[in-house]
């Protein structure tokens, strides 16, 4: 598998914020978001990507056996043909796996390949207009989520807020028990206070959890491997 980096840190966002985890970052992505902060993990003419070919056994030997928590990320980790087997092996070894995926790859197909997904959850982005990638969202991905999964919005404009509200309307109609919903801002593009005001004042957003990417507060935002 094409591995950009494996490192231990705390989860900087989402359901396990602040908890220790081993991060496995895979190379390559099928999207190009305007605010991407992991260009070093993408393939492209202007985007050199340094990676190491590793077998699943080699990857397993590198993960932290004390933490027992994995965050599989990228790039887009579901594009790799061996990702399902890697996740399956991690789950069998007793790790809880958080899969960060971009909303533009079929997750049902991936879950079917993994088999027993009870100790894994998705953190799935819904890409809003300011990302430039909202047309690429596969709506079916958002219809088969479990209460343990996470939908994540990154807001960079007023237009983004409007789309987030309409997505939340559709999700509320679909689910009796919603997946977790997290929302943050594109730093420097949208004021966190404004997003919090929307969450507080718009009924459809009342259960959205506001988040800051705490690893970017604790460490230099440009720093890798944290
Ligand atoms: S999906 Fe993630 S890794 Fe891919 S371009 Fe967008 S922000 Fe970057």
PDB file of N, CA and C and ligand atoms in Angstrom, residues 25-26 28-39 41-42 47 73-77 100-104 125 127 131 133 137 152, ligand 1:
ATOM      1  N   UNK A  25      -1.775   7.438   7.022  1.00  0.00           N
ATOM      2  CA  UNK A  25      -2.162   8.323   5.906  1.00  0.00           C
ATOM      3  C   UNK A  25      -1.774   7.689   4.576  1.00  0.00           C
ATOM      4  N   UNK A  26      -2.784   7.460   3.746  1.00  0.00           N
ATOM      5  CA  UNK A  26      -2.570   6.838   2.446  1.00  0.00           C
ATOM      6  C   UNK A  26      -2.473   7.916   1.353  1.00  0.00           C
ATOM      7  N   UNK A  28      -2.849   9.816  -2.324  1.00  0.00           N
ATOM      8  CA  UNK A  28      -3.756   9.988  -3.456  1.00  0.00           C
ATOM      9  C   UNK A  28      -5.169  10.350  -3.051  1.00  0.00           C
ATOM     10  N   UNK A  29      -5.813  11.148  -3.906  1.00  0.00           N
ATOM     11  CA  UNK A  29      -7.200  11.546  -3.656  1.00  0.00           C
ATOM     12  C   UNK A  29      -7.881  11.789  -4.993  1.00  0.00           C
ATOM     13  N   UNK A  30      -9.189  11.511  -5.054  1.00  0.00           N
ATOM     14  CA  UNK A  30      -9.958  11.747  -6.274  1.00  0.00           C
ATOM     15  C   UNK A  30     -10.573  13.144  -6.301  1.00  0.00           C
ATOM     16  N   UNK A  31     -10.379  13.937  -5.242  1.00  0.00           N
ATOM     17  CA  UNK A  31     -10.889  15.310  -5.213  1.00  0.00           C
ATOM     18  C   UNK A  31      -9.725  16.301  -5.132  1.00  0.00           C
ATOM     19  N   UNK A  32     -10.043  17.572  -5.330  1.00  0.00           N
ATOM     20  CA  UNK A  32      -9.078  18.666  -5.150  1.00  0.00           C
ATOM     21  C   UNK A  32      -9.821  19.820  -4.478  1.00  0.00           C
ATOM     22  N   UNK A  33      -9.945  19.744  -3.162  1.00  0.00           N
ATOM     23  CA  UNK A  33     -10.692  20.778  -2.447  1.00  0.00           C
ATOM     24  C   UNK A  33      -9.876  22.071  -2.394  1.00  0.00           C
ATOM     25  N   UNK A  34     -10.577  23.182  -2.451  1.00  0.00           N
ATOM     26  CA  UNK A  34      -9.895  24.489  -2.475  1.00  0.00           C
ATOM     27  C   UNK A  34      -9.033  24.693  -1.230  1.00  0.00           C
ATOM     28  N   UNK A  35      -9.438  24.093  -0.113  1.00  0.00           N
ATOM     29  CA  UNK A  35      -8.754  24.350   1.166  1.00  0.00           C
ATOM     30  C   UNK A  35      -7.919  23.153   1.618  1.00  0.00           C
ATOM     31  N   UNK A  36      -7.614  22.236   0.712  1.00  0.00           N
ATOM     32  CA  UNK A  36      -6.907  21.012   1.124  1.00  0.00           C
ATOM     33  C   UNK A  36      -5.614  21.342   1.881  1.00  0.00           C
ATOM     34  N   UNK A  37      -5.463  20.738   3.051  1.00  0.00           N
ATOM     35  CA  UNK A  37      -4.255  20.985   3.849  1.00  0.00           C
ATOM     36  C   UNK A  37      -3.316  19.774   3.840  1.00  0.00           C
ATOM     37  N   UNK A  38      -3.594  18.815   2.948  1.00  0.00           N
ATOM     38  CA  UNK A  38      -2.690  17.655   2.840  1.00  0.00           C
ATOM     39  C   UNK A  38      -2.269  17.453   1.382  1.00  0.00           C
ATOM     40  N   UNK A  39      -1.915  18.565   0.724  1.00  0.00           N
ATOM     41  CA  UNK A  39      -1.493  18.469  -0.683  1.00  0.00           C
ATOM     42  C   UNK A  39      -0.310  17.520  -0.841  1.00  0.00           C
ATOM     43  N   UNK A  41      -0.013  14.734   0.246  1.00  0.00           N
ATOM     44  CA  UNK A  41      -0.475  13.347   0.132  1.00  0.00           C
ATOM     45  C   UNK A  41      -1.187  13.087  -1.187  1.00  0.00           C
ATOM     46  N   UNK A  42      -1.194  14.088  -2.081  1.00  0.00           N
ATOM     47  CA  UNK A  42      -1.915  13.949  -3.350  1.00  0.00           C
ATOM     48  C   UNK A  42      -0.938  13.780  -4.507  1.00  0.00           C
ATOM     49  N   UNK A  47       2.134  18.675  -7.346  1.00  0.00           N
ATOM     50  CA  UNK A  47       1.945  18.153  -5.995  1.00  0.00           C
ATOM     51  C   UNK A  47       2.787  16.907  -5.804  1.00  0.00           C
ATOM     52  N   UNK A  73      -6.627   7.720   7.109  1.00  0.00           N
ATOM     53  CA  UNK A  73      -6.898   8.993   6.447  1.00  0.00           C
ATOM     54  C   UNK A  73      -6.075   9.112   5.174  1.00  0.00           C
ATOM     55  N   UNK A  74      -6.094  10.293   4.577  1.00  0.00           N
ATOM     56  CA  UNK A  74      -5.354  10.485   3.332  1.00  0.00           C
ATOM     57  C   UNK A  74      -5.083  11.942   3.106  1.00  0.00           C
ATOM     58  N   UNK A  75      -5.215  12.365   1.828  1.00  0.00           N
ATOM     59  CA  UNK A  75      -5.785  11.658   0.684  1.00  0.00           C
ATOM     60  C   UNK A  75      -7.146  11.032   0.959  1.00  0.00           C
ATOM     61  N   UNK A  76      -7.474  10.060   0.114  1.00  0.00           N
ATOM     62  CA  UNK A  76      -8.747   9.347   0.271  1.00  0.00           C
ATOM     63  C   UNK A  76      -8.439   7.863   0.450  1.00  0.00           C
ATOM     64  N   UNK A  77      -8.572   7.361   1.673  1.00  0.00           N
ATOM     65  CA  UNK A  77      -8.112   5.996   1.948  1.00  0.00           C
ATOM     66  C   UNK A  77      -8.926   4.903   1.261  1.00  0.00           C
ATOM     67  N   UNK A 100     -11.614   8.270   7.757  1.00  0.00           N
ATOM     68  CA  UNK A 100     -11.929   9.606   7.251  1.00  0.00           C
ATOM     69  C   UNK A 100     -12.058   9.522   5.735  1.00  0.00           C
ATOM     70  N   UNK A 101     -13.266   9.790   5.246  1.00  0.00           N
ATOM     71  CA  UNK A 101     -13.503   9.654   3.804  1.00  0.00           C
ATOM     72  C   UNK A 101     -14.207  10.901   3.284  1.00  0.00           C
ATOM     73  N   UNK A 102     -14.077  11.141   1.977  1.00  0.00           N
ATOM     74  CA  UNK A 102     -14.443  12.464   1.461  1.00  0.00           C
ATOM     75  C   UNK A 102     -15.848  12.563   0.870  1.00  0.00           C
ATOM     76  N   UNK A 103     -16.653  11.523   0.963  1.00  0.00           N
ATOM     77  CA  UNK A 103     -18.030  11.594   0.479  1.00  0.00           C
ATOM     78  C   UNK A 103     -18.171  11.265  -0.995  1.00  0.00           C
ATOM     79  N   UNK A 104     -17.045  11.074  -1.691  1.00  0.00           N
ATOM     80  CA  UNK A 104     -17.086  10.855  -3.136  1.00  0.00           C
ATOM     81  C   UNK A 104     -16.651   9.444  -3.524  1.00  0.00           C
ATOM     82  N   UNK A 125     -17.021  13.434   5.046  1.00  0.00           N
ATOM     83  CA  UNK A 125     -17.211  14.852   4.715  1.00  0.00           C
ATOM     84  C   UNK A 125     -18.430  15.010   3.819  1.00  0.00           C
ATOM     85  N   UNK A 127     -18.925  17.758   1.279  1.00  0.00           N
ATOM     86  CA  UNK A 127     -18.206  18.901   0.706  1.00  0.00           C
ATOM     87  C   UNK A 127     -19.187  19.988   0.271  1.00  0.00           C
ATOM     88  N   UNK A 131     -15.666  24.383  -1.286  1.00  0.00           N
ATOM     89  CA  UNK A 131     -14.604  23.395  -1.557  1.00  0.00           C
ATOM     90  C   UNK A 131     -14.376  23.235  -3.049  1.00  0.00           C
ATOM     91  N   UNK A 133     -16.072  21.109  -4.695  1.00  0.00           N
ATOM     92  CA  UNK A 133     -16.257  19.669  -4.914  1.00  0.00           C
ATOM     93  C   UNK A 133     -17.669  19.176  -4.553  1.00  0.00           C
ATOM     94  N   UNK A 137     -20.384  14.829  -4.467  1.00  0.00           N
ATOM     95  CA  UNK A 137     -20.909  14.055  -3.340  1.00  0.00           C
ATOM     96  C   UNK A 137     -21.860  12.947  -3.822  1.00  0.00           C
ATOM     97  N   UNK A 152     -19.238  15.351   8.578  1.00  0.00           N
ATOM     98  CA  UNK A 152     -18.453  16.551   8.880  1.00  0.00           C
ATOM     99  C   UNK A 152     -18.636  17.606   7.786  1.00  0.00           C
TER     100      UNK A 152
HETATM  101  S1  LIG B   1     -10.826  15.220   0.003  1.00  0.00           S
HETATM  102 FE1  LIG B   1      -9.368  15.731   1.632  1.00  0.00          FE
HETATM  103  S2  LIG B   1      -7.377  15.038   0.849  1.00  0.00           S
HETATM  104 FE2  LIG B   1      -8.784  15.110  -0.910  1.00  0.00          FE
HETATM  105  S3  LIG B   1      -8.456  17.135  -1.802  1.00  0.00           S
HETATM  106 FE3  LIG B   1     -10.186  17.303  -0.368  1.00  0.00          FE
HETATM  107  S4  LIG B   1      -9.281  17.972   1.574  1.00  0.00           S
HETATM  108 FE4  LIG B   1      -7.600  17.192   0.274  1.00  0.00          FE
END
